[in-house]
Structure formats: structure tokens, C-alpha cells
Amino acid sequence: MMNRFNHLPTLKIDTSDKIPFTYKGKTYYGTKGDTIATALYANGVRIYARSLKYHRPRGLYSMDGECSNTMMEVNGIPNVRTETTFLKPGIVVKEQNVKGSAENDFLGFIDKMDWAMPAGFYYDTMHKPAKIWPVAMKQIRKAAGIGKLSPDHHMPGKYDEIFPTCDVCVIGGGPAGMTAALAAAQKGLRVILMEARPWLGGHFEYRTSEYINRQTHHERAVQLAKEVEKTDNIRVFTHTANVGAYNNNLITGFQVGKESDVFTERYIEIRANSVVVATGCIERPLLFENNERPGVMQAGCALRLANTYGMLPGKTAVFSIGHDLGLETAVSLHDLGMSVPVIADIREDGQDPALLKAVLDRKITILKGWVATEAHGGKQVKKVTVKSVDATVSKTYDCDVLVASAGFTPLTGPLVVNQAKLTYDNHTNFFLPTDLPKKMHAAGSLLGFENAQSIEASGLLAGLKAAFDCENCSIAELGEAKKAMEDLPGPARGTKLVTAPVKGRKTFICFDEDTSIKNIKQSIDKGFDVPELIKRFSGAGLGPGQGGIPGHNLPLFTAKYQALPDIKIRPTTVRPPLVPTFIATYAGTNHTMFKRTPMDEMQRKDGGIFRNIGVWQRARYFSKDFTCKKEIENVRNNVGMLDGSTLGKFRIHGPDALNSLQRVYVSDLSKIKEGRVKYTAMCNDDGCVIDDGVVVKLGENDYYFSTSTGRAGQTIEWIRYHTRYDNWDFALVNLTDAMGVINLSGPNARKVLEKVVDIDVSNEGFGFSEYKEFTIADTIPVKAMRLGFVGELSYELHVPASYMKSLWLMLKEAGKEFKIQNFGVEAQNVLRMEKCHVILGQESEQRTNLLDIGMGFLWSRKKTGYKTVGVAALAQAEKDNTRLKLVGFKMENNGRAPKDGALIVDDRVRGHVCTARNSFSLNEAVGMALVEADMSKIGTRLAFYEDECNGELIYGTVVETPFYDPEGKRMKM
Amino acid sequence: MALTITCPICGKRNGYEFRYGGEEKGPRPDEKDLTPESWCDYVHMNKCVAGVQQEWWFHRDGCGSWFTIFRDTTTNLEKETPEAKE
Amino acid sequence: MFSKSKPMWGKKTKLKSSYDVVLIGGGLHSLATAYYLAKEHGITDVAIIEKNYIGYGGAGRNTAIVRANQRTQYNVPLYKEALDLWPVLTKELDYNLMFNNCGNLNLMHSEAAMNAARMTIATAQFHGVESHLIDAKEAKELVPALNISEDITFPIHGAMFHPPGGVVRHDAVVWGLAKGAAKMGVEIHQQTEATGINTKNGKVTAVVTDKGVINTKQVLISAGGYSAALIHGFLGIKLPISVLTIQAMVTQPLKPILDHVVSSGAYHCYANQTLKGEIATGAHMDPWPNYTTLNTAHYIKHQAEALSEFLPALRGVRFMRIWGGLADMTPDMAPIMDGNEQVEGFFMDCGWGYFGFKSCSAVGRHMASFMATNTCPDILKPFALKRYQEHKLMGETAALMSYTPDN
């Protein structure tokens, strides 16, 4: 392991704290503060992975994870960006996508096969003859993909989520972002500052060059960070990558937890009034042959290896750069002990004079107007050819590091995903934001500023603009800040060079997808002439690096190759997440929510087997016998108790209460008498039944009504929707959660109820279809109805939710001698099916209306003038005799019931079975089906086609309904 | 996008608190005058405007009102009036 | 072995002043219609008018899942034909459409859903399409990453397994059809915007574009999510359509982990692994009409929550890219295909929602026949616009709907 610097002010490592980890099965040591990639680098690792297609060796290139070069498997998690992931004790690091090792990959030979793989080659191959495709596909699948994930992988860690709001959200904690945050905070605003790196400071942080008056950039970064941290109304999230920005300023990101945090990662979704984007720049890759050979790295990467992580990238570094940061890096690395034989600077002129002097003082050769054209060396850089930009003169240098960087690329991601328009700017060679969304501002080096004071001044201006959005800043102040900027240097001139003078067979515009500039030319020649299409055809920018490497060069190269004017140079689309984000992190706490009835706990104690039904959890069975034989027989012979609390329960009152009900219910509700229960239905505009339930008149324009479980959540909006033009006066209250319901059913129901109530519950005192209000034990208020959904003597008791448990226990106790038992939703399903009572959505569907499912008796045709929802459609469809109709059927020759969902067929499909069971009560198989009208006559023979029947049909006959107790004596007894 | 809707009672809120209720088509027609064509036109047919349209929203996770707003369907941003264009 | 680098769908030509047929929209339905007009009817004087570039809309944004396990007998044969055409087209076009018939697994999360699936499966089997109901354990054998434990929001009861379905490479279909159509003489005019349709005495006379007027007697609008707005804008015909944004996303590429397409209605989520190794996933729509194709924070989070539950291994993978496209939804989740009805010479093929990809080949073939013969093929008849005023919704979705398709 190499010696690490321990004296530099910029260091973020603690060389005294050694951290063990496993790599390729052996133990290695890193240093506290290392990323996984820097720890490996310190241990001499130069080849981290092999590329996707050609298996080319890949090494550390940018340090911010813009490409897949250093993606590795860590603790079973694939595709970890090791250059942005901290080293932790004991982690196990593995190489990906290699046969053998990254150093010696048996698949490395594929690199020589590139001639056989032009852009889009797979579309032209492997389909002739057709039978080779399935075989080829298997191989493609194996070869594709990068990381491996086990299907039973368990993601360790805790994932959290927070949804803060603020006045101003600043994305980017560099000098511009910090200045903006401070400016807004000084106006008294609540500010959130998010920074992707684990610390504030941006590109000032790791630079020891002079900021102003002998203060270094690093010292300035520290000074600003201290100010930010002591400002109470700035909430700082470091190690927090911004991943999305949406209109109305919704900003998302995720934070990586520190050791002291309770979360591993957490999802952050911020609603801000105003947003400042100060995300800075990355470097624009230099395009030349073998431009991604290990040893080739960007200037910031080389400088940070030294200044942040305390190690020299190698012994001898050749530079091929196009900006002053390159010169600065050369000087810094030279001073730290690296040999720098030559700097090829793309620029003929325009270098910072002080830097130029520093270079010359150190006797470093500088070639102006020169560029690297080829890196040599099989697995690592050993030599570099540099040429004059016009390719007339050439020199070769030995080295083990090639610092290569064409220019800068602004990180405009947060702006463009929020629909900012970018325009190509010839001066900076950037795509600059020209049309920003409302209340979103850009600042800092992403606008092309390189001068430190200009960067900060632009941050100040953006911070004040954000404050102005929040009405906390005057126009005069804005004017001053703008004016201050005018006195400072504007955006720097950017280098225009797109590629070194090469043919480009091994010049990679996209590392992740191994897309060379030759592939781009092939794409364009085939008619894929816009960057967006080139991306799709060649794959460039579609890899895990999210276009970080090709994002800027692809449109520039495309324009150059087609000789387009500046105005036609269009950037490619950037899509969120701006940084790849774990599904675990997005999922956050991943809570599930279901409603539970007041009887939930008691039913679970009684052995209830629960199912999620809509928003509720309900007891579906009370034994493992899913035919529910015992439950059903107990209701038919004794008495059962069902938790009906999920029913929708509502009260409507006020002058227009009746009008409103008349609008939505198909029956005429003006005729209900107090003390009676009216069963009725609501249709949608198609006449399709969407709800059924009962209405009780409590007083003049005062009604209590129930809806089906599924409709409880939508009833208020439904009634208000259909009365929205009428200006009617009524109050509508949803009592669903306030009230519980017990359904007491069976021949013994009266005997049980008698024991707990004081009122007369005889058939004369409380008859079928009647409604009573009373109290039990002078305490529990009950709304009671006599209904017959399951076809037996039944009482439906509606009581306040808080009394449900008491009443439940009272009934259970009273019912003991009459063999009271729970019954669940499935038993109810069978019981009501025997009575041919429909469940909406089960015996009805989108194609059926009220009339089709035999509920036409509910429609009061005489009721007119209410614009009742659905009746126009019913009237129009009534004459159509080709619709589906609901029928009851019995099976022939005492056969078994068909499966639910079985088809009814002749030479085509004529209908389907809704519900069918082998009935215990009837001792035969019965069911309900929807069939075409001409098959709905009593006596029609039905042929059932079940799944997996192999053409073996079973038969039944349409019969009169209901099957059980046709006269309805039992529910009326 | 991150839709916000301005409820006349509760003010500007997250769009997911609301339910969309269709294009504004005027009051319910009287059922007796409806032909299959006019019924279908009122119930099912839309203009599908790519631009500003008046439309109904319900504040489901709030005050429970139905109201109309103008929204540009090409940007998902509310507009003060139908004419307003960015 | 390799075709030379020359433009795949012909050199750019100047728009002529008249064509026999004009197709508005450069998506799959137009391309397929053009291909079959030329191939099966010898009609080659055809112009495709595309505002952006071919495959810009839904064709390039969908996740390319194909299947033929729809609910009703009107739909199944159409989708079956489409499914059977992928290998045929691969050969005809001499372009690898990369049909991966890996099978689709549609998860069921309740007894009721299992019963509903049975009807769909019986319908498939009745029409000779392979589809089976399997239990949770069998599903787990097919997809080892599946979580079949009881303690998730929607425990898995079983699945509808449809082996002949799978995934096709959507871009390849776009480019292959364009190549095939262009070879027979069809002109593809990209960066050309249709701005109107002229009619006289109830007949189509011309299509107006930003590059000039094209005289024609027949025009088809099949412009995906933009169709309804164009049809209303050009001809004043209103449609029972709501245009919603539907989103999809991919993770970073992985070695094979998911061998089938997995989908779940309860979770509003589907997932499959592309040949490149990415997990492609999507499904949910933001329930208000818009043409933005913008993605939302809400949705990518929802998707992560859903996958976390039923494919928990994927918690260790990162989302890499999300995008949106348009889905033109009808109340009955079935498309509208019509012609010579509202205006003579005017044809429409729209309302596909998110089924436009899987149907394109067969539909293009039948629409071509419709336009060439001016006779609606039987298989398309149930999809006429008139069904809505005849109270004949198609039942492709069983769900009872409230207000509009967006709800």
C-alpha cells in the first residue's frame, strides 16, 4: 500500500485509522475517509472493471461516478459506484462482468471484434434462420447486464423518507450555492441547501490555489461553509444527491446516512417556493484513441486523488487539457512530487498568465494548440501520442498517467428536468439555460463563470432573486447585485475541440455502452440524424452513467459531423433520476395502510382468516375449509353473526336532501315512509349499477342510507358531483368509520336479539323491511333494520363504533345457547348467491345495466324531472335485445358446479359464470351467469367451457330464481 | 411534473389531494330531450384540448368541494383565465 | 453480413402535392398500415406525415410487452394475430425485432381476482391461445425473486401465466417497418406537421401541412395520444377519449434475474428484464388529462414501493431513467377504429390506451385492408365509434367506472 500524504490542509482522510476490507477474496486496508475506489487505488488497483460490450479494461476516470468504469459489487449489491461510496470496515468488494478477473479477463479478445459490431448490428443479425434467435438470445442475455443480483437478495439497512417544505431550496453546496443560501437566509427565509458530496465547498474545496489576497480556494470554501453551518435558518443536507425537479418546485433527492444517522439512505422530497440551481460543472471528456484506458483520468480526478485522498495518481503524468484547471492541476501535482513532462493545451492562447508562469517556472513543457491523439499500453497507459490540433506534428511521451480533459460541461440536469430550455452558446461551448421555469434560478460555474468572484456574485444574485420570489427582497437590491456582476469577468471562453484528429474506431464517446465515434458516424449515415435517435440506435448515453460522459460530446459531435450551424445544435434529453437511486431508497419506509373494523381483534381471536378487500381487512373465512360448509349451515339452521362494519353509512339532511337522493337513486324516494327501509340502487350515466343499499327516512329531508363497501369512499363526491350545477342546500356526512354494523342472521336470530333488547322484536312488532331506533341497556344507541341479504331472518344493527365490542360480546353471550357462530364474507357470498342477490362487480360488469341484472324493479319510471343519473341510458338501451342478461342455472344430472369464470359457449363465447357453488343448502349445484339475451329464457341449455377443460363441456339449464326459499318466507318469518 | 391545484376554499395544494372530474360541459341536460347522440355527447365525448381547458376537480383529501379551474394540458399549470397563455 | 450504412428509410424527398393515401402520425400503427397497404394491396403512393421523427411518441416510449390474453372474444383474436406476426415480420423485414417470447405472469392477489382471471384464461384457451391459472408456488418457481409470503400489502394468490407473450424490441419494429414500407415506395416525411384536413361535400379532399397542401381522398389519423386532439381540431369530431401520461422506467442493467414479464393490477406495476439486462417497469397513470409526457416524483416512488414488496430483491438495484408517454384511454379500454363514417375518406385508429404497441402489426394489416377496399373487415367492426351511443361498451375492463376514463 502506497504512502499517503497526511499534511495537506485539504485532506479528507485520517491516515491513522486503517480500515480492513475484502477484495477478490483477500484482505486489504484503506484509510478512514477513503471511498472504495480510492482505497483500491491506494492498494495499486488500476483496473476496476471491464466494459459492457468489448470487455475493455476500465479504471478511475472522473471521481464523481459519471460512468460505469468503477462500478463493482459490494456486499452482494451490484453496480455500486465505488468512487462515490465510502469504504466501510469489512465490506466485500467484487469485480463485475468479467470472466477471470478485471486484470485478466478471458473475454478481453472481444475488443478486437469491434469490426463485426457496428452500431445497431444486432438488428441485422441472428434472425436468419429463425431458429438460431432463441439460442442467440440466451447468450445475449448472459453477456448483457453488468452486475449480478441474487433473486433472494435481502437489502440491508434502514430507509427513511422526509417531506420538508422551505422558502428557498438551493441545489449545490459549492461557492455559488453557499452564497445564494446565505443571501436568502439573511432575508429571513427558510433555506434548504443540498450538496451531493459529503461536504460543502464544491470545486473550491480541493484546490490550494489562490482565491484572493493569499487566501486559497480551500480556505474560502471552509470560511463559507462555516458561515452556512452557523446560520440557523439554513438546513444543510450533505451527501444528498438531487435526483429530480418538477414543476411548482418539487425537488427530490436522497441522502446517504453517516455512521451516526439512524438511516442508511433517505428519500427527501422538498416543496420549495423558489429554487436556486448551482450544481457546477463536470469535465467534458477528451475524445482520442483509447481515451478510457486505465491511467487516463480527468484533471479534477487527479487533483482530488492528491489533495482530498492524499495520494499521487502515478509517477509521470502527461496532460492534454483545454482549461486552466488543467494547468493548475499540473502545477499542483508537480509540486507534490509527480513528474510532468508535457502539457498539451488545446488552446492556442487565453491561458491565465499567472498559471502559465507557474508552469514555465517549473520547466514543464507546454505545447499550445496540441492534443493527445492516442493512449498506448494494453491494460494501462504506458505512452501517449500528442499531435498539433491540425495533426501535422506528432510527439510521443512515456507516462503512467494521462490527464485528459477537453473542457467543462455544465450540470444543468435539475433545470432541464424541470423544463428549462437550453440553447447552444458559442462562447462557452455550453448549452446554457435560456428559458427558466418560474421561480427557478441558475448560478455559478454552470453558467460558464470561472472567475471565483463572478461565481460568488452570481450566487448572491440568484439568492436574492429567490428572496424576491418570496417577496423578501426589493427590486433595488436586485439591481445592485446585477450591477456588481457587470464589473466582474463574465463567462469564460470554452474550448471548441470536439475530437482529437483521429478516425475514431477506439475513441469512445460513451464508456458505458462502448460507443465509439465511428459508431456515431454509422448511425448518422443510416438516417438516425438527431442525437435523440442516435442515442437509441447506438446506445450512447443509455448506460448507468446516465449520459454523464457522452451528454455534451454527442450533440457536439453530431453537429460537427453533419456540419450543422450553431442554432441547430440540440442537447439530448436528460431524464430523472439524475443520479441512479436504489429502489429501497425511493420506497423509503414503505408503509402499508388498511382500515380495520371495530371487530377486527375479536374476529381474529375467533380464528378469522382475513383478506384485504378494497381499503379494508375483512374476515373472509373462519376455518381452513374454504367451502365454508359449517358457517353456511349454521346460518341456515341456527344463527350467525357477520361484521358488516365496512358498509358505507351516510346521513343527508337539509332542504334539498330528498332532491339529491332523487338525482342519484333510481327509485322514487319521496314515497318512503318513516320506519321503513327502502332498498334501492345508484347507476352511472351508462345505466350500469354502481351501488346498492338501503335508505331510511329519519324525518323531513333527513335520511340515513347505506352503500356497498367499495363505494363508501366515493359517495359524497358522487352526490356532490351530480348536483354541482344545482346550488342545492344539503349536508352530507360520512358515518362509515363512526358506525359499526353487526349482521345477525339465521332462524334463531330473534331469540338472540330478544335477550339483549327491551323492544318488541316479534314479527308483528318489528317486521321485515322495518327500521327501529332503540337503546340497549339504556346506553348503546342502535339503528336496526330487518333485511334479508342471506335469505334468513336477519337484523342489521348499526351502532357507534365505540360500542361495537360491547354489543358483539353481549350477542355472543346471549347466542351461546342458540349456537351462534361467526360467519365470514365467503359464507355470505354463497348464502346470498343461493338467494340470487347480486354483488355488484361480481354479477354485474361494465356491459350490464340495471335492467340486465334483473334489478329493473327498482327503477321508478314515473319519477321524472329529477335528471336521475343513468335513466336516460336505461330508457335508450331497453329496446336492445342483444345485451347480456343475468340468469340462474342448475347443473344437469346433478353435476358439479362450474368454476367461477367458466365461459358459456356455442361456436363462440355467449356469456360467463359469475358465481356458482355446490350448494349445501339445496344439495345441488347452482349458479348465476351473464348470458346473451337470447339464451336467458328459462329452460335454455347452457354449455360451460372451463379453463383446462380440453374441450370437455359440462351442461346446465337456465332456471327460475331464487334457488333458495323462492317465496322469501324465511327472511320474513 | 408536480401538479398543484388551487381549491377555492383551501388554496393551492398538492394535486394528489384532488380528483379530476372531466371537462366542463355545462349542466346536466334534461333526460327527456336526450337522443342517443346527445346523451353520448354529454356523457362520453371530450374535446381533448391540447391547451387551456376548463375542468372539474374535487378536493378529496380536503374540504370536499367540486369546482372548476383552467389548466393548460400542455404544461400542467393552472391559468387564471382561459385566455392566459405563457 | 451487414447492410451498408445508407439511410434505412430512404433519402429525404420533397413532399408531393398529392398522394393516394396520407397517414398522419409516424408511429407504429401508421407505419404498419403503410407497410401493408404497399405489401398486400399494392398501394404505394402513400405519405406518412410525422411532426417529430418516427417512433417519437408511444412507439418509442412503451415497454414493448406483447400478449394475447385479453378479456373478451373481440380482442383476443386481434391480439393473437398480432402476436403471431412478430416472427413473420422479422423474416419479411429482414430485421431482427428481437421477439423474446418469455411469457407473461399476471399476478392475482385475491380469490375474486383468481376467479376473474379464470374467465380471461378460459377465453384465451377457447380461442386457442395458451394461458393458465397457476398458484403462488408455481409462480415462484417461474420467478424465484417473487415474494409469496402473506405479510405484504397484496399477498400473491396465484397468477395468470401466458407463455406465448413476451417482449419485442420496440425501436426495431419502428425502424424495421419504416425500412420495409420505404423499400416499397412509401414516403416518410419527418419534421412535417399536419395542421388540417380539407373536406368538400362530406368527403376528404386534402391534408394541410406546414410544408404544403397534399391532395388526397383518403387520410388516416393514427397519431397515438395526439389523435383525439387532432381529430377534434381538424374535423370537429369529439371522441370518448382522455389522454393521460403513463410512465415507465428502467434500472441499471443486471445479469438475468427475471425470466418472464411479471405484472400486478393490485400494485399497478409490471416488470420485465430487457435483453440489455435493465428491469423495465411501469404501469400507473396520473389520473388527469395532459399532453406533457412529464414524469412525476409520486410515481417513481410508488413504483419502488410496489417492487419492494413483491420483488424485494430489486431493492438492491437502482433506477436509472424514467420517462413518460401518452395513453389515450377510452371508457371501455378498447380502441376506436372507424372509417368512411363521419367523413368519406377519413379513417381513424386511436383510443389504444397502453395497448397500441402489442396490436400494431395486426391492426395495420386490417386498417390497410379497410382503406384499400373501403370495406371494414369483420374483425374491426366491433370497434366502431358508434358503440358508445348504442350503449355497447366492450367489456375489456370489467371495472365499473364512475365519471370518465380518467377515474
CSV table of N, CA, C and O in Angstrom, one decimal, chain A residues 400-451:
chain,number,residue,atom,x,y,z
A,400,ASP,N,2.7,7.1,-16.9
A,400,ASP,CA,1.7,6.1,-16.4
A,400,ASP,C,0.3,6.8,-16.1
A,400,ASP,O,-0.6,6.1,-15.7
A,401,VAL,N,0.3,8.1,-16.3
A,401,VAL,CA,-1.0,8.8,-16.1
A,401,VAL,C,-1.1,9.8,-17.2
A,401,VAL,O,-0.2,10.4,-17.6
A,402,LEU,N,-2.3,9.8,-17.8
A,402,LEU,CA,-2.6,10.8,-18.8
A,402,LEU,C,-3.8,11.6,-18.3
A,402,LEU,O,-4.9,11.1,-18.2
A,403,VAL,N,-3.6,12.9,-17.9
A,403,VAL,CA,-4.7,13.7,-17.5
A,403,VAL,C,-5.3,14.4,-18.8
A,403,VAL,O,-4.6,15.1,-19.5
A,404,ALA,N,-6.5,14.0,-19.0
A,404,ALA,CA,-7.2,14.4,-20.3
A,404,ALA,C,-8.5,15.0,-20.0
A,404,ALA,O,-9.3,14.5,-19.3
A,405,SER,N,-8.7,16.2,-20.6
A,405,SER,CA,-9.9,16.9,-20.3
A,405,SER,C,-10.1,18.0,-21.3
A,405,SER,O,-9.3,18.9,-21.4
A,406,ALA,N,-11.2,18.0,-22.1
A,406,ALA,CA,-11.4,18.9,-23.2
A,406,ALA,C,-11.9,20.2,-22.7
A,406,ALA,O,-11.6,21.3,-23.3
A,407,GLY,N,-12.8,20.2,-21.7
A,407,GLY,CA,-13.4,21.5,-21.3
A,407,GLY,C,-14.3,21.1,-20.1
A,407,GLY,O,-14.1,20.1,-19.4
A,408,PHE,N,-15.3,22.0,-20.0
A,408,PHE,CA,-16.3,21.7,-18.9
A,408,PHE,C,-17.7,21.5,-19.5
A,408,PHE,O,-18.0,21.9,-20.6
A,409,THR,N,-18.5,20.8,-18.8
A,409,THR,CA,-19.9,20.5,-19.1
A,409,THR,C,-20.7,21.0,-17.9
A,409,THR,O,-20.6,20.5,-16.8
A,410,PRO,N,-21.6,21.9,-18.2
A,410,PRO,CA,-22.4,22.4,-17.0
A,410,PRO,C,-23.5,21.3,-16.6
A,410,PRO,O,-24.0,20.6,-17.5
A,411,LEU,N,-23.7,21.2,-15.3
A,411,LEU,CA,-24.6,20.2,-14.8
A,411,LEU,C,-26.0,20.9,-14.7
A,411,LEU,O,-26.4,21.4,-13.7
A,412,THR,N,-26.7,20.9,-15.9
A,412,THR,CA,-28.0,21.6,-15.9
A,412,THR,C,-29.1,20.6,-15.7
A,412,THR,O,-30.3,21.0,-15.9
A,413,GLY,N,-28.8,19.4,-15.2
A,413,GLY,CA,-29.9,18.4,-15.0
A,413,GLY,C,-31.1,18.9,-14.3
A,413,GLY,O,-32.2,18.8,-14.8
A,414,PRO,N,-31.0,19.5,-13.1
A,414,PRO,CA,-32.2,19.9,-12.4
A,414,PRO,C,-33.0,21.0,-13.1
A,414,PRO,O,-34.2,21.0,-13.0
A,415,LEU,N,-32.3,21.8,-13.9
A,415,LEU,CA,-33.0,22.8,-14.7
A,415,LEU,C,-33.8,22.1,-15.8
A,415,LEU,O,-35.0,22.4,-16.0
A,416,VAL,N,-33.2,21.2,-16.6
A,416,VAL,CA,-33.9,20.7,-17.7
A,416,VAL,C,-34.9,19.7,-17.4
A,416,VAL,O,-35.9,19.6,-18.1
A,417,VAL,N,-34.8,18.9,-16.3
A,417,VAL,CA,-35.9,18.0,-16.0
A,417,VAL,C,-37.1,18.8,-15.5
A,417,VAL,O,-38.2,18.3,-15.5
A,418,ASN,N,-36.8,20.1,-15.1
A,418,ASN,CA,-38.0,21.0,-14.8
A,418,ASN,C,-38.3,21.9,-16.0
A,418,ASN,O,-38.8,23.0,-15.8
A,419,GLN,N,-38.0,21.4,-17.2
A,419,GLN,CA,-38.4,22.0,-18.4
A,419,GLN,C,-37.8,23.3,-18.8
A,419,GLN,O,-38.3,24.1,-19.6
A,420,ALA,N,-36.6,23.6,-18.3
A,420,ALA,CA,-35.8,24.8,-18.8
A,420,ALA,C,-35.4,24.5,-20.2
A,420,ALA,O,-35.1,23.3,-20.6
A,421,LYS,N,-35.3,25.5,-21.0
A,421,LYS,CA,-34.8,25.3,-22.4
A,421,LYS,C,-33.3,25.7,-22.4
A,421,LYS,O,-32.9,26.6,-21.8
A,422,LEU,N,-32.6,24.8,-23.1
A,422,LEU,CA,-31.2,25.1,-23.3
A,422,LEU,C,-30.9,25.5,-24.7
A,422,LEU,O,-31.5,25.1,-25.6
A,423,THR,N,-29.9,26.4,-24.8
A,423,THR,CA,-29.5,26.9,-26.1
A,423,THR,C,-28.0,26.8,-26.2
A,423,THR,O,-27.3,27.1,-25.3
A,424,TYR,N,-27.5,26.4,-27.4
A,424,TYR,CA,-26.1,26.3,-27.5
A,424,TYR,C,-25.5,27.7,-27.6
A,424,TYR,O,-26.0,28.6,-28.2
A,425,ASP,N,-24.4,27.8,-26.8
A,425,ASP,CA,-23.7,29.1,-26.7
A,425,ASP,C,-22.3,29.0,-27.2
A,425,ASP,O,-21.5,28.2,-26.7
A,426,ASN,N,-22.0,29.7,-28.3
A,426,ASN,CA,-20.7,29.5,-28.9
A,426,ASN,C,-19.5,29.9,-28.1
A,426,ASN,O,-18.5,29.3,-28.2
A,427,HIS,N,-19.7,31.0,-27.3
A,427,HIS,CA,-18.6,31.5,-26.5
A,427,HIS,C,-18.1,30.5,-25.4
A,427,HIS,O,-16.9,30.2,-25.4
A,428,THR,N,-19.1,29.9,-24.7
A,428,THR,CA,-18.7,29.0,-23.6
A,428,THR,C,-18.6,27.5,-24.2
A,428,THR,O,-18.0,26.7,-23.5
A,429,ASN,N,-19.2,27.3,-25.4
A,429,ASN,CA,-19.4,26.0,-25.9
A,429,ASN,C,-20.3,25.1,-25.0
A,429,ASN,O,-20.2,23.9,-24.9
A,430,PHE,N,-21.1,25.8,-24.3
A,430,PHE,CA,-22.1,25.2,-23.3
A,430,PHE,C,-23.5,25.2,-23.9
A,430,PHE,O,-23.8,26.0,-24.7
A,431,PHE,N,-24.3,24.3,-23.4
A,431,PHE,CA,-25.7,24.5,-23.6
A,431,PHE,C,-26.2,25.3,-22.4
A,431,PHE,O,-26.2,24.8,-21.2
A,432,LEU,N,-26.6,26.5,-22.6
A,432,LEU,CA,-26.9,27.4,-21.4
A,432,LEU,C,-28.4,27.5,-21.3
A,432,LEU,O,-29.2,27.5,-22.3
A,433,PRO,N,-28.9,27.6,-20.0
A,433,PRO,CA,-30.3,27.7,-19.8
A,433,PRO,C,-30.8,29.1,-20.3
A,433,PRO,O,-30.2,30.1,-20.0
A,434,THR,N,-31.8,29.1,-21.2
A,434,THR,CA,-32.2,30.4,-21.7
A,434,THR,C,-33.6,30.7,-21.3
A,434,THR,O,-34.1,31.9,-21.3
A,435,ASP,N,-34.4,29.7,-21.0
A,435,ASP,CA,-35.8,29.9,-20.6
A,435,ASP,C,-36.1,29.1,-19.3
A,435,ASP,O,-36.4,27.9,-19.4
A,436,LEU,N,-35.9,29.7,-18.2
A,436,LEU,CA,-36.0,29.0,-16.9
A,436,LEU,C,-37.5,29.0,-16.5
A,436,LEU,O,-38.2,29.9,-16.7
A,437,PRO,N,-37.8,27.9,-15.8
A,437,PRO,CA,-39.2,27.8,-15.3
A,437,PRO,C,-39.3,28.9,-14.2
A,437,PRO,O,-38.4,29.4,-13.6
A,438,LYS,N,-40.6,29.2,-13.9
A,438,LYS,CA,-40.9,30.3,-12.9
A,438,LYS,C,-40.2,29.9,-11.6
A,438,LYS,O,-40.3,28.7,-11.1
A,439,LYS,N,-39.7,30.9,-10.9
A,439,LYS,CA,-39.1,30.7,-9.6
A,439,LYS,C,-38.0,29.7,-9.5
A,439,LYS,O,-37.9,28.9,-8.6
A,440,MET,N,-37.3,29.6,-10.6
A,440,MET,CA,-36.1,28.7,-10.6
A,440,MET,C,-34.9,29.5,-11.2
A,440,MET,O,-35.1,30.2,-12.2
A,441,HIS,N,-33.8,29.5,-10.5
A,441,HIS,CA,-32.7,30.4,-10.9
A,441,HIS,C,-31.4,29.5,-11.0
A,441,HIS,O,-31.2,28.6,-10.3
A,442,ALA,N,-30.5,30.0,-11.9
A,442,ALA,CA,-29.3,29.3,-12.0
A,442,ALA,C,-28.1,30.2,-11.6
A,442,ALA,O,-28.2,31.4,-11.7
A,443,ALA,N,-27.1,29.6,-11.1
A,443,ALA,CA,-25.9,30.4,-10.6
A,443,ALA,C,-24.7,29.6,-10.7
A,443,ALA,O,-24.7,28.3,-10.7
A,444,GLY,N,-23.5,30.3,-10.7
A,444,GLY,CA,-22.2,29.6,-10.6
A,444,GLY,C,-21.6,29.2,-11.9
A,444,GLY,O,-22.0,29.7,-12.9
A,445,SER,N,-20.7,28.2,-11.8
A,445,SER,CA,-19.9,27.9,-12.9
A,445,SER,C,-20.7,27.2,-14.0
A,445,SER,O,-20.3,27.2,-15.2
A,446,LEU,N,-21.9,26.7,-13.7
A,446,LEU,CA,-22.7,26.1,-14.8
A,446,LEU,C,-23.2,27.1,-15.8
A,446,LEU,O,-23.6,26.8,-16.9
A,447,LEU,N,-23.0,28.4,-15.4
A,447,LEU,CA,-23.3,29.5,-16.4
A,447,LEU,C,-22.1,29.9,-17.2
A,447,LEU,O,-22.1,30.8,-18.0
A,448,GLY,N,-21.0,29.2,-16.9
A,448,GLY,CA,-19.8,29.5,-17.7
A,448,GLY,C,-18.8,30.3,-16.9
A,448,GLY,O,-17.7,30.6,-17.4
A,449,PHE,N,-19.1,30.7,-15.7
A,449,PHE,CA,-18.1,31.6,-14.9
A,449,PHE,C,-17.0,30.7,-14.4
A,449,PHE,O,-17.2,29.6,-13.9
A,450,GLU,N,-15.8,31.2,-14.6
A,450,GLU,CA,-14.6,30.5,-14.0
A,450,GLU,C,-14.0,31.4,-12.9
A,450,GLU,O,-13.4,30.9,-12.0
A,451,ASN,N,-14.2,32.7,-13.0
A,451,ASN,CA,-13.6,33.6,-12.0
A,451,ASN,C,-14.3,33.4,-10.7
A,451,ASN,O,-15.6,33.4,-10.6
